[in-house]
Amino acid sequence: MLNVPSQSFPAPSSQQRVAPSGRNKVSLKPGRSLMDWIRFSKSGRDLTGLRGRLIEVTEEELRKHNTRADCWTCIRGMVYNVSPYMEYHPGGEDELMRAAGTDGTDLFDQVHRWVNYESMLKECLVGRMAVKASTSIKAQLSTDKQTSPVNGLPPAFPTLVLKPPSSAALPKPLPPPTPKDTRPRFDWFQTEAMVNVVVYTKRKIPNSGCAVVDLQGGTLRVEVVLGKLSYLLHLRLSQEVEECIAMQTMSTVGKVQVSLRKATRAKWDRLGEPLQSHDSFLRRKDRGVFYRECTLASKMDVTHDTRLFGLRLPHGTHMQVPVGRHVYLRAPIQGSEVVKPYTPVDSTLMSQSLASTEREHANVFLMIKIYPDGALTPHLDALNIGDSLSISGPEGPFTSRLLCEVTHLFLLAAGTGFTPMARLIRLSLLDLAPLRKAKLLFFNRKERDILWRSELDTLAGREERFEVEYVLSEPSDGWSGHRGRIEATMLSDFLSSPEGSKRLVCVCGPAAFTVLAQGMVCELGFSEEEIHAFQG
């Protein structure tokens, strides 16, 4: 593993063993990669033990299958035999066993809501969970409001009518307090040429990045992300509009306005017909990941094995990915849908201003290392300019509020864990007035692996608030910089700051690197609030 010492630090029982955001990956046996699983699942073998039959599974039956050799779990009402997948699971067998013989939907959503499990496990499908009779009766009782016969038939269940006591004998109740309505709402207005859709979030919002708009084939989808919640508008417009979209965010009043140009100048009687989940306000983890088709606009070499991919969004999409957030790429590979997370970067390390890059909402740039035996990256590397690829909206917990009043920003990155740091460096130097120092400690194997080294060195030479140090685990004889792997003494020197500083340490890299770095930083006296781990 890149820059990870052979000893276990902190000890497994230590309270400093802080888990990174996202799941920990384990070392898999040779021949147990995602591509190996795809080939194995397509081999025609019976992976359920039922010889192709689908059955209805009761809770009692599900509980019986709770061992490694016979492990069933339920995800959103469908039951899978995951025993054949045990050795291929990047999170390890123990993580899968947490859901053995039970409903694993919540556990699944906690760490990989974005994974297309239906495609990955379709050959392992046992069947559907049986619905209890009592559950059906309760559902019927809750929805059956009829008290009179319908079509000559009596109600399905008897209705009990209780005679209340005389109203004169009861004290007049006080009216209940009216709770503050914090749920977003929307409205629309028009001119002869334009239609304007406005979302009132009823709270302060960022200047950009909280809303994603998609206009596809007359269907308008507007999602506004508000912390852990998501508000969605989903409509089939009543008349045609042009593909161009203008979006304006008024952060202090919490308003998002989407402006559409009518294809024909005319007055509309209505905005459109509501579609699935229209006007809904849900937890983000309960909302499915939405993809749109983009095209490959550019591809450039960054190092010998890393490319910078420029993806052009559809004309009807308006999306800005906030700093520190990632997106998911989805592509069909040998009959299965493969999905991977990547953190966008800008086209260069430093732009002239924040506004100049925020205007480039038509493109998303991804810096991706190509693994010859990987499931997705060889497919990406083989794409030609103009080929299509599915991309999600922004995901991830990072918020720029973490940077509020920070005076000393420390960045620990290993390999392509540098990608979230790239935009964070730009944001901190251009937009954080209190910032006195931003320092990057960048771990790689060899000198040729260092991403954007010339740009980092140029920036450090002209910006006195920025410093970069490189650490190589396999340096050449002529290397004069740091050598070795991450260790506490190295971090102690790097993380020094004056007394009274407001500090933030950001970490990103392979999961083992992230766990080690977090533990070491904690032992050096940093609190949990002063550390943020990006998904590696």
Coordinates of C-alpha atoms in Angstrom, one line a residue:
M1 CA 0.0 0.0 0.0
L2 CA 1.3 3.4 -0.9
N3 CA 3.3 5.0 1.9
V4 CA 1.9 2.8 4.6
P5 CA 4.3 1.3 7.2
S6 CA 4.3 -2.4 7.7
Q7 CA 3.6 -2.2 11.5
S8 CA 0.0 -1.6 12.6
F9 CA -0.3 1.9 14.0
P10 CA -2.3 2.8 16.0
A11 CA -2.9 -0.6 17.6
P12 CA -6.3 -2.2 16.7
S13 CA -7.6 -1.5 20.3
S14 CA -6.4 2.1 20.3
Q15 CA -9.1 4.8 20.6
Q16 CA -7.0 6.8 18.0
R17 CA -7.9 4.3 15.2
V18 CA -10.4 6.7 13.6
A19 CA -12.3 5.4 10.6
P20 CA -12.1 7.6 7.5
S21 CA -15.3 8.7 5.8
G22 CA -16.4 5.9 3.6
R23 CA -15.5 2.2 4.2
N24 CA -12.1 0.7 4.7
K25 CA -10.8 -1.4 1.9
V26 CA -9.0 -4.7 2.6
S27 CA -6.3 -6.5 0.6
L28 CA -7.9 -9.0 -1.6
K29 CA -6.4 -12.3 -2.8
P30 CA -5.0 -12.4 -6.3
G31 CA -7.8 -12.9 -8.8
R32 CA -10.4 -11.3 -6.7
S33 CA -10.8 -7.9 -8.3
L34 CA -14.0 -6.3 -9.5
M35 CA -13.3 -7.5 -13.0
D36 CA -12.7 -11.0 -11.7
W37 CA -16.1 -10.9 -10.0
I38 CA -17.8 -9.8 -13.2
R39 CA -16.3 -12.6 -15.1
F40 CA -17.1 -15.1 -12.4
S41 CA -20.7 -14.0 -12.1
K42 CA -21.1 -14.3 -15.8
S43 CA -19.7 -17.9 -15.9
G44 CA -23.1 -19.5 -15.7
R45 CA -22.5 -21.1 -12.3
D46 CA -25.4 -21.4 -9.9
L47 CA -24.6 -18.7 -7.3
T48 CA -27.8 -19.0 -5.3
G49 CA -28.0 -22.8 -4.8
L50 CA -31.5 -22.7 -6.1
R51 CA -30.8 -23.7 -9.7
G52 CA -32.3 -20.6 -11.2
R53 CA -35.5 -20.6 -9.1
L54 CA -36.7 -17.4 -7.4
I55 CA -38.5 -17.9 -4.1
E56 CA -40.4 -15.9 -1.6
V57 CA -38.3 -15.5 1.6
T58 CA -39.8 -15.1 5.1
E59 CA -38.0 -13.4 7.9
E60 CA -37.6 -16.8 9.7
E61 CA -36.0 -18.3 6.6
L62 CA -33.7 -15.3 6.1
R63 CA -32.4 -15.6 9.7
K64 CA -31.3 -19.2 9.0
H65 CA -28.8 -18.1 6.4
N66 CA -26.3 -16.3 8.6
T67 CA -22.9 -18.0 8.1
R68 CA -20.0 -17.2 5.7
A69 CA -20.7 -20.4 3.7
D70 CA -24.5 -19.6 3.6
C71 CA -25.0 -15.9 3.8
W72 CA -28.3 -14.2 2.7
T73 CA -29.1 -10.6 3.1
C74 CA -32.0 -8.4 2.1
I75 CA -31.6 -5.0 0.3
R76 CA -34.8 -3.0 -0.4
G77 CA -37.0 -6.1 -0.3
M78 CA -34.9 -8.3 -2.4
V79 CA -32.8 -11.2 -1.0
Y80 CA -29.3 -12.1 -2.2
N81 CA -27.0 -15.0 -1.5
V82 CA -23.7 -13.0 -1.0
S83 CA -21.5 -16.0 0.0
P84 CA -20.0 -16.3 -3.5
Y85 CA -19.2 -12.5 -3.4
M86 CA -17.4 -12.7 0.0
E87 CA -13.8 -12.9 -1.3
Y88 CA -14.4 -10.2 -3.9
H89 CA -15.9 -7.6 -1.5
P90 CA -13.5 -4.6 -1.2
G91 CA -14.7 -4.0 2.4
G92 CA -13.9 -7.5 3.5
E93 CA -16.0 -10.5 4.6
D94 CA -16.6 -9.0 8.1
E95 CA -18.5 -6.1 6.7
L96 CA -20.8 -8.3 4.7
M97 CA -21.4 -10.6 7.7
R98 CA -22.8 -7.6 9.6
A99 CA -25.9 -8.0 7.4
A100 CA -26.0 -11.8 7.4
G101 CA -29.5 -13.2 7.8
T102 CA -31.0 -9.7 8.2
D103 CA -32.2 -6.6 6.3
G104 CA -28.9 -4.9 5.3
T105 CA -30.5 -1.9 3.6
D106 CA -29.4 0.7 6.2
L107 CA -25.9 -0.7 6.4
F108 CA -25.6 -0.6 2.6
D109 CA -26.9 3.0 2.4
Q110 CA -24.4 4.1 5.0
V111 CA -21.3 3.3 2.9
H112 CA -22.2 2.7 -0.7
R113 CA -25.7 4.0 -1.6
W114 CA -24.3 4.8 -5.1
V115 CA -23.4 1.2 -5.9
N116 CA -25.6 -0.5 -8.5
Y117 CA -26.1 -3.7 -6.4
E118 CA -28.9 -5.0 -8.7
S119 CA -26.4 -5.3 -11.5
M120 CA -23.5 -6.5 -9.3
L121 CA -25.5 -9.2 -7.6
K122 CA -28.2 -10.1 -10.1
E123 CA -26.8 -13.6 -10.4
C124 CA -27.0 -14.0 -6.6
L125 CA -30.7 -13.1 -6.4
V126 CA -32.7 -15.5 -4.3
G127 CA -36.0 -13.8 -4.4
R128 CA -38.3 -11.3 -2.8
M129 CA -39.1 -10.9 0.9
A130 CA -42.5 -12.2 1.9
V131 CA -44.9 -9.6 3.3
K132 CA -46.4 -10.5 6.7
A133 CA -50.2 -10.8 6.8
S134 CA -50.3 -8.5 9.8
T135 CA -48.3 -5.9 7.8
S136 CA -50.8 -6.1 5.0
I137 CA -53.8 -5.7 7.4
K138 CA -52.2 -2.7 9.0
A139 CA -51.5 -1.1 5.7
Q140 CA -55.1 -1.7 4.6
L141 CA -56.5 -0.3 7.8
S142 CA -54.4 2.8 7.5
T143 CA -55.6 3.5 4.0
D144 CA -59.2 2.3 4.1
K145 CA -61.3 5.3 4.9
Q146 CA -64.6 4.0 3.6
T147 CA -67.5 3.5 6.0
S148 CA -70.2 2.7 3.4
P149 CA -70.5 -0.1 0.9
V150 CA -68.8 0.3 -2.4
N151 CA -70.3 -1.3 -5.5
G152 CA -72.6 -3.2 -3.2
L153 CA -69.8 -4.7 -1.1
P154 CA -69.3 -3.9 2.6
P155 CA -66.0 -2.4 3.8
A156 CA -63.1 -4.9 4.0
F157 CA -62.9 -4.4 7.8
P158 CA -65.6 -3.3 10.3
T159 CA -65.5 0.3 11.3
L160 CA -65.9 1.0 15.0
V161 CA -67.8 4.2 15.9
L162 CA -67.2 5.5 19.4
K163 CA -69.7 8.1 20.7
P164 CA -67.8 11.0 22.4
P165 CA -69.0 12.5 25.6
S166 CA -71.0 15.7 25.4
S167 CA -69.0 18.6 24.1
A168 CA -70.5 20.8 26.9
A169 CA -68.8 18.7 29.5
L170 CA -65.3 19.1 27.9
P171 CA -63.1 22.2 28.4
K172 CA -62.4 24.0 25.2
P173 CA -58.8 23.1 24.2
L174 CA -56.2 25.7 23.5
P175 CA -55.2 25.9 19.8
P176 CA -51.9 24.1 19.3
P177 CA -48.8 26.2 18.6
T178 CA -48.1 26.7 14.9
P179 CA -44.7 25.2 14.2
K180 CA -42.4 27.2 11.9
D181 CA -42.7 25.9 8.4
T182 CA -39.1 25.2 7.3
R183 CA -40.0 23.1 4.3
P184 CA -38.8 24.6 1.0
R185 CA -41.5 25.6 -1.5
F186 CA -41.5 26.7 -5.2
D187 CA -43.4 29.1 -7.4
W188 CA -43.2 30.2 -11.0
F189 CA -43.9 33.2 -13.1
Q190 CA -43.6 34.1 -16.8
T191 CA -43.2 36.7 -19.5
E192 CA -44.0 36.2 -23.2
A193 CA -40.5 34.8 -23.8
M194 CA -39.4 33.3 -20.5
V195 CA -40.5 30.9 -17.7
N196 CA -38.9 31.4 -14.3
V197 CA -39.1 28.7 -11.6
V198 CA -38.1 29.8 -8.1
V199 CA -37.3 27.6 -5.1
Y200 CA -37.5 29.3 -1.7
T201 CA -35.3 27.3 0.6
K202 CA -36.1 29.3 3.8
R203 CA -32.5 29.3 4.9
K204 CA -29.1 30.7 3.9
I205 CA -27.4 28.8 1.1
P206 CA -24.0 28.8 -0.6
N207 CA -23.5 31.1 -3.5
S208 CA -23.0 28.2 -5.9
G209 CA -23.1 24.4 -6.0
C210 CA -26.2 23.7 -3.9
A211 CA -28.5 23.3 -6.9
V212 CA -28.3 21.0 -10.0
V213 CA -30.7 21.6 -12.9
D214 CA -31.3 19.0 -15.7
L215 CA -33.5 19.7 -18.7
Q216 CA -33.9 16.6 -20.9
G217 CA -36.6 16.1 -23.5
G218 CA -39.1 18.5 -22.0
T219 CA -38.5 17.2 -18.4
L220 CA -37.2 19.6 -15.8
R221 CA -35.4 18.3 -12.8
V222 CA -34.2 20.7 -10.1
E223 CA -32.5 19.4 -7.0
V224 CA -31.4 21.7 -4.2
V225 CA -29.1 20.1 -1.6
L226 CA -29.6 21.6 1.9
G227 CA -27.1 19.9 4.2
K228 CA -28.2 16.3 4.7
L229 CA -31.6 17.0 3.0
S230 CA -32.6 17.3 -0.6
Y231 CA -35.5 19.2 -2.2
L232 CA -36.6 18.1 -5.6
L233 CA -38.8 19.5 -8.4
H234 CA -39.6 17.1 -11.2
L235 CA -41.9 18.2 -14.0
R236 CA -42.8 17.5 -17.5
L237 CA -43.2 21.0 -18.9
S238 CA -46.4 21.9 -20.5
Q239 CA -44.8 23.4 -23.6
E240 CA -41.4 23.4 -25.3
V241 CA -38.4 25.4 -24.1
E242 CA -34.9 25.9 -25.5
E243 CA -32.1 23.9 -24.0
C244 CA -30.2 26.9 -22.6
I245 CA -30.7 27.4 -18.9
A246 CA -29.8 30.3 -16.6
M247 CA -29.6 29.8 -12.9
Q248 CA -29.3 32.5 -10.2
T249 CA -28.6 31.9 -6.5
M250 CA -29.4 34.5 -3.9
S251 CA -27.6 33.1 -0.9
T252 CA -28.7 35.5 1.9
V253 CA -32.4 35.1 1.2
G254 CA -32.1 31.4 0.3
K255 CA -33.6 31.6 -3.2
V256 CA -32.7 29.7 -6.4
Q257 CA -34.2 30.9 -9.7
V258 CA -34.1 28.8 -12.9
S259 CA -34.9 30.8 -16.1
L260 CA -36.0 29.0 -19.3
R261 CA -36.5 30.5 -22.7
K262 CA -39.7 29.5 -24.4
A263 CA -39.5 27.9 -27.8
T264 CA -42.6 29.9 -28.9
R265 CA -43.7 33.2 -27.4
A266 CA -47.0 32.5 -25.7
K267 CA -48.7 32.5 -22.4
W268 CA -48.6 29.2 -20.5
D269 CA -51.7 28.2 -18.5
R270 CA -49.7 25.8 -16.3
L271 CA -46.1 24.9 -15.7
G272 CA -46.4 21.2 -16.3
E273 CA -47.3 17.8 -15.0
P274 CA -45.6 16.5 -11.8
L275 CA -43.4 13.4 -12.1
Q276 CA -42.0 11.0 -9.6
S277 CA -40.8 12.5 -6.3
H278 CA -41.9 16.0 -7.4
D279 CA -42.0 18.6 -4.6
S280 CA -40.4 16.1 -2.2
F281 CA -38.0 17.0 0.7
L282 CA -36.0 13.9 1.8
R283 CA -32.8 12.9 3.4
R284 CA -30.1 12.7 0.7
K285 CA -29.3 9.1 1.5
D286 CA -32.9 8.2 0.8
R287 CA -32.9 9.8 -2.6
G288 CA -31.6 7.7 -5.5
V289 CA -28.4 8.9 -7.3
F290 CA -29.3 10.6 -10.6
Y291 CA -27.1 10.4 -13.7
R292 CA -26.9 12.4 -16.9
E293 CA -25.0 11.6 -20.0
C294 CA -21.9 13.7 -20.7
T295 CA -19.3 13.5 -23.5
L296 CA -15.6 13.3 -23.4
A297 CA -14.3 16.7 -24.5
S298 CA -10.6 16.4 -23.8
K299 CA -8.0 13.9 -22.4
M300 CA -4.4 15.0 -21.4
D301 CA -1.5 13.2 -19.8
V302 CA -0.6 14.4 -16.3
T303 CA 2.0 11.7 -15.5
H304 CA 2.9 8.4 -17.1
D305 CA -0.2 6.7 -15.8
T306 CA -2.6 9.5 -14.9
R307 CA -4.9 11.5 -17.2
L308 CA -6.9 14.6 -16.9
F309 CA -10.4 14.0 -18.5
G310 CA -12.6 16.9 -19.5
L311 CA -16.2 15.9 -19.5
R312 CA -18.8 18.2 -21.2
L313 CA -22.2 18.2 -19.5
P314 CA -25.4 18.2 -21.6
H315 CA -26.6 21.6 -22.8
G316 CA -29.7 21.3 -20.6
T317 CA -27.6 20.7 -17.4
H318 CA -26.4 23.3 -15.0
M319 CA -24.1 21.8 -12.3
Q320 CA -21.3 23.2 -10.2
V321 CA -19.5 20.7 -8.0
P322 CA -18.5 22.4 -4.7
V323 CA -15.0 22.2 -3.5
G324 CA -14.3 18.9 -1.7
R325 CA -17.3 17.0 -3.2
H326 CA -17.1 14.1 -5.5
V327 CA -19.1 12.6 -8.4
Y328 CA -19.8 9.1 -9.6
L329 CA -18.9 7.8 -13.0
R330 CA -21.0 4.9 -14.4
A331 CA -20.3 2.8 -17.4
P332 CA -21.4 -0.6 -18.7
I333 CA -18.5 -3.2 -18.4
Q334 CA -19.1 -6.7 -19.8
G335 CA -22.8 -6.6 -19.2
S336 CA -22.5 -5.0 -15.7
E337 CA -22.8 -1.4 -14.6
V338 CA -19.6 -0.3 -12.8
V339 CA -19.7 2.9 -10.7
K340 CA -16.7 4.7 -9.1
P341 CA -16.3 8.0 -7.2
Y342 CA -13.9 10.7 -8.4
T343 CA -13.2 14.2 -7.0
P344 CA -13.2 16.9 -9.7
V345 CA -10.3 19.3 -10.1
D346 CA -10.0 22.5 -12.2
S347 CA -8.4 22.6 -15.6
T348 CA -5.3 24.1 -13.9
L349 CA -4.1 24.3 -10.3
M350 CA -4.6 28.1 -10.0
S351 CA -7.1 30.2 -12.0
Q352 CA -7.0 34.0 -11.9
S353 CA -10.1 34.1 -9.7
L354 CA -12.8 32.0 -8.2
A355 CA -15.4 33.5 -10.5
S356 CA -13.5 32.4 -13.7
T357 CA -13.7 28.7 -12.8
E358 CA -17.3 28.9 -11.4
R359 CA -18.4 30.1 -14.9
E360 CA -17.1 26.9 -16.4
H361 CA -20.1 24.9 -15.3
A362 CA -20.3 23.2 -18.6
N363 CA -17.3 21.0 -18.0
V364 CA -16.1 18.7 -15.2
F365 CA -12.4 17.8 -15.0
L366 CA -11.3 14.5 -13.4
M367 CA -7.7 13.5 -12.7
I368 CA -7.7 9.7 -12.8
K369 CA -5.0 7.1 -12.5
I370 CA -5.2 4.3 -15.0
Y371 CA -4.9 0.8 -13.5
P372 CA -4.3 -1.8 -16.3
D373 CA -6.2 -4.5 -14.3
G374 CA -8.9 -2.1 -13.1
A375 CA -12.6 -2.4 -13.8
L376 CA -13.4 1.1 -15.0
T377 CA -10.2 3.0 -15.7
P378 CA -9.1 1.0 -18.8
H379 CA -12.5 1.7 -20.2
L380 CA -12.1 5.4 -19.5
D381 CA -8.6 5.4 -21.1
A382 CA -10.0 3.8 -24.2
L383 CA -12.7 6.4 -24.8
N384 CA -12.4 8.7 -27.8
I385 CA -13.3 12.3 -27.8
G386 CA -17.1 12.6 -28.2
D387 CA -17.8 9.3 -26.5
S388 CA -20.5 9.3 -23.8
L389 CA -20.3 8.6 -20.1
S390 CA -22.8 8.8 -17.2
I391 CA -22.0 11.2 -14.3
S392 CA -23.9 11.9 -11.1
G393 CA -24.4 15.1 -9.2
P394 CA -22.2 16.3 -6.3
E395 CA -21.9 14.0 -3.3
G396 CA -20.0 14.0 -0.1
P397 CA -20.1 15.7 3.4
F398 CA -17.4 18.4 3.0
T399 CA -18.6 21.9 3.5
S400 CA -16.7 25.2 3.2
R401 CA -18.0 26.0 6.7
L402 CA -15.1 23.8 8.0
L403 CA -12.7 26.5 6.7
C404 CA -14.3 29.4 8.6
E405 CA -11.7 31.4 10.4
V406 CA -9.0 28.8 9.7
T407 CA -5.5 30.4 9.9
H408 CA -3.4 27.2 9.2
L409 CA -4.5 24.6 6.7
F410 CA -2.6 21.4 6.6
L411 CA -3.1 18.9 3.7
L412 CA -1.9 15.3 3.8
A413 CA -2.3 13.5 0.4
A414 CA -1.1 10.2 -1.0
G415 CA -1.2 9.6 -4.8
T416 CA -4.5 10.6 -6.4
G417 CA -5.7 11.6 -2.9
F418 CA -4.3 14.9 -4.1
T419 CA -7.4 15.6 -6.2
P420 CA -9.6 17.1 -3.4
M421 CA -6.6 19.1 -2.2
A422 CA -6.2 20.8 -5.6
R423 CA -9.3 22.9 -5.5
L424 CA -9.0 23.4 -1.7
I425 CA -5.6 25.1 -2.2
R426 CA -7.1 27.5 -4.8
L427 CA -10.1 28.3 -2.6
S428 CA -8.0 28.9 0.5
L429 CA -5.6 31.2 -1.2
L430 CA -8.2 33.2 -3.1
D431 CA -11.1 33.3 -0.6
L432 CA -9.9 32.8 3.0
A433 CA -8.9 36.2 4.4
P434 CA -7.7 34.8 7.8
L435 CA -5.5 32.2 6.2
R436 CA -1.8 32.7 7.1
K437 CA -0.4 29.4 5.9
A438 CA -1.5 26.4 3.6
K439 CA 0.9 23.5 3.6
L440 CA 0.7 20.3 1.5
L441 CA 2.6 17.1 2.4
F442 CA 2.4 15.0 -0.7
F443 CA 3.3 11.2 -0.5
N444 CA 4.2 9.2 -3.7
R445 CA 6.2 6.2 -4.7
K446 CA 8.5 7.7 -7.3
E447 CA 9.3 11.2 -8.5
R448 CA 7.5 10.6 -11.8
D449 CA 4.3 9.9 -9.9
I450 CA 4.0 13.4 -8.5
L451 CA 0.8 15.1 -9.9
W452 CA 1.1 18.7 -11.1
R453 CA 4.5 19.1 -9.6
S454 CA 5.6 22.0 -11.8
E455 CA 2.4 23.9 -11.0
L456 CA 2.8 23.2 -7.2
D457 CA 6.4 24.4 -7.3
T458 CA 5.5 27.5 -9.3
L459 CA 2.7 28.4 -6.9
A460 CA 4.9 27.9 -3.8
G461 CA 7.5 30.2 -5.4
R462 CA 5.1 33.1 -6.0
E463 CA 2.7 32.6 -3.0
E464 CA 4.4 33.0 0.4
R465 CA 1.4 31.6 2.2
F466 CA 1.7 28.2 0.4
E467 CA 4.3 25.5 1.0
V468 CA 4.6 22.0 -0.5
E469 CA 6.8 19.1 0.6
Y470 CA 7.2 15.8 -1.2
V471 CA 7.8 12.4 0.4
L472 CA 8.9 9.4 -1.8
S473 CA 8.8 5.8 -0.7
E474 CA 11.0 4.6 -3.6
P475 CA 13.2 7.6 -4.4
S476 CA 16.1 7.6 -6.9
D477 CA 19.7 8.1 -5.7
G478 CA 19.6 11.7 -6.7
W479 CA 16.4 12.6 -4.7
S480 CA 17.1 15.3 -2.1
G481 CA 13.7 15.5 -0.5
H482 CA 12.0 13.5 2.2
R483 CA 12.3 9.7 2.0
G484 CA 10.2 6.9 3.5
R485 CA 6.6 6.6 4.6
I486 CA 4.2 8.5 6.8
E487 CA 5.4 8.5 10.5
A488 CA 4.7 10.6 13.6
T489 CA 8.0 12.6 13.7
M490 CA 7.5 13.8 10.1
L491 CA 4.0 15.0 10.9
S492 CA 5.1 16.6 14.2
D493 CA 7.4 18.9 12.3
F494 CA 5.0 19.5 9.4
L495 CA 2.0 20.4 11.6
S496 CA 3.6 23.0 13.8
S497 CA 1.8 26.3 14.1
P498 CA 1.8 29.3 16.5
E499 CA -0.2 29.1 19.7
G500 CA -3.7 30.3 19.2
S501 CA -3.9 29.3 15.6
K502 CA -7.2 27.9 14.2
R503 CA -6.1 24.7 12.5
L504 CA -7.6 22.2 10.0
V505 CA -6.0 19.0 8.8
C506 CA -7.4 17.4 5.6
V507 CA -6.4 13.9 4.7
C508 CA -6.9 11.8 1.6
G509 CA -5.4 8.7 0.1
P510 CA -5.8 4.9 0.3
A511 CA -7.9 3.8 3.2
A512 CA -4.9 2.4 5.2
F513 CA -3.0 5.7 4.7
T514 CA -6.0 7.7 5.9
V515 CA -6.5 5.7 9.0
L516 CA -2.8 5.9 9.9
A517 CA -2.6 9.7 9.3
Q518 CA -5.8 10.4 11.3
G519 CA -4.5 8.4 14.2
M520 CA -1.1 10.1 14.2
V521 CA -2.6 13.6 13.9
C522 CA -4.9 12.8 16.9
E523 CA -1.9 11.7 19.0
L524 CA -0.2 15.0 18.2
G525 CA -3.0 16.8 20.0
F526 CA -5.5 17.7 17.3
S527 CA -9.2 17.3 18.1
E528 CA -11.7 15.4 15.8
E529 CA -13.1 18.8 14.8
E530 CA -9.7 19.8 13.4
I531 CA -9.5 16.8 11.1
H532 CA -11.4 16.0 7.9
A533 CA -10.9 12.8 5.9
F534 CA -12.0 12.8 2.3
Q535 CA -13.2 9.6 0.6
G536 CA -10.1 8.0 -1.0

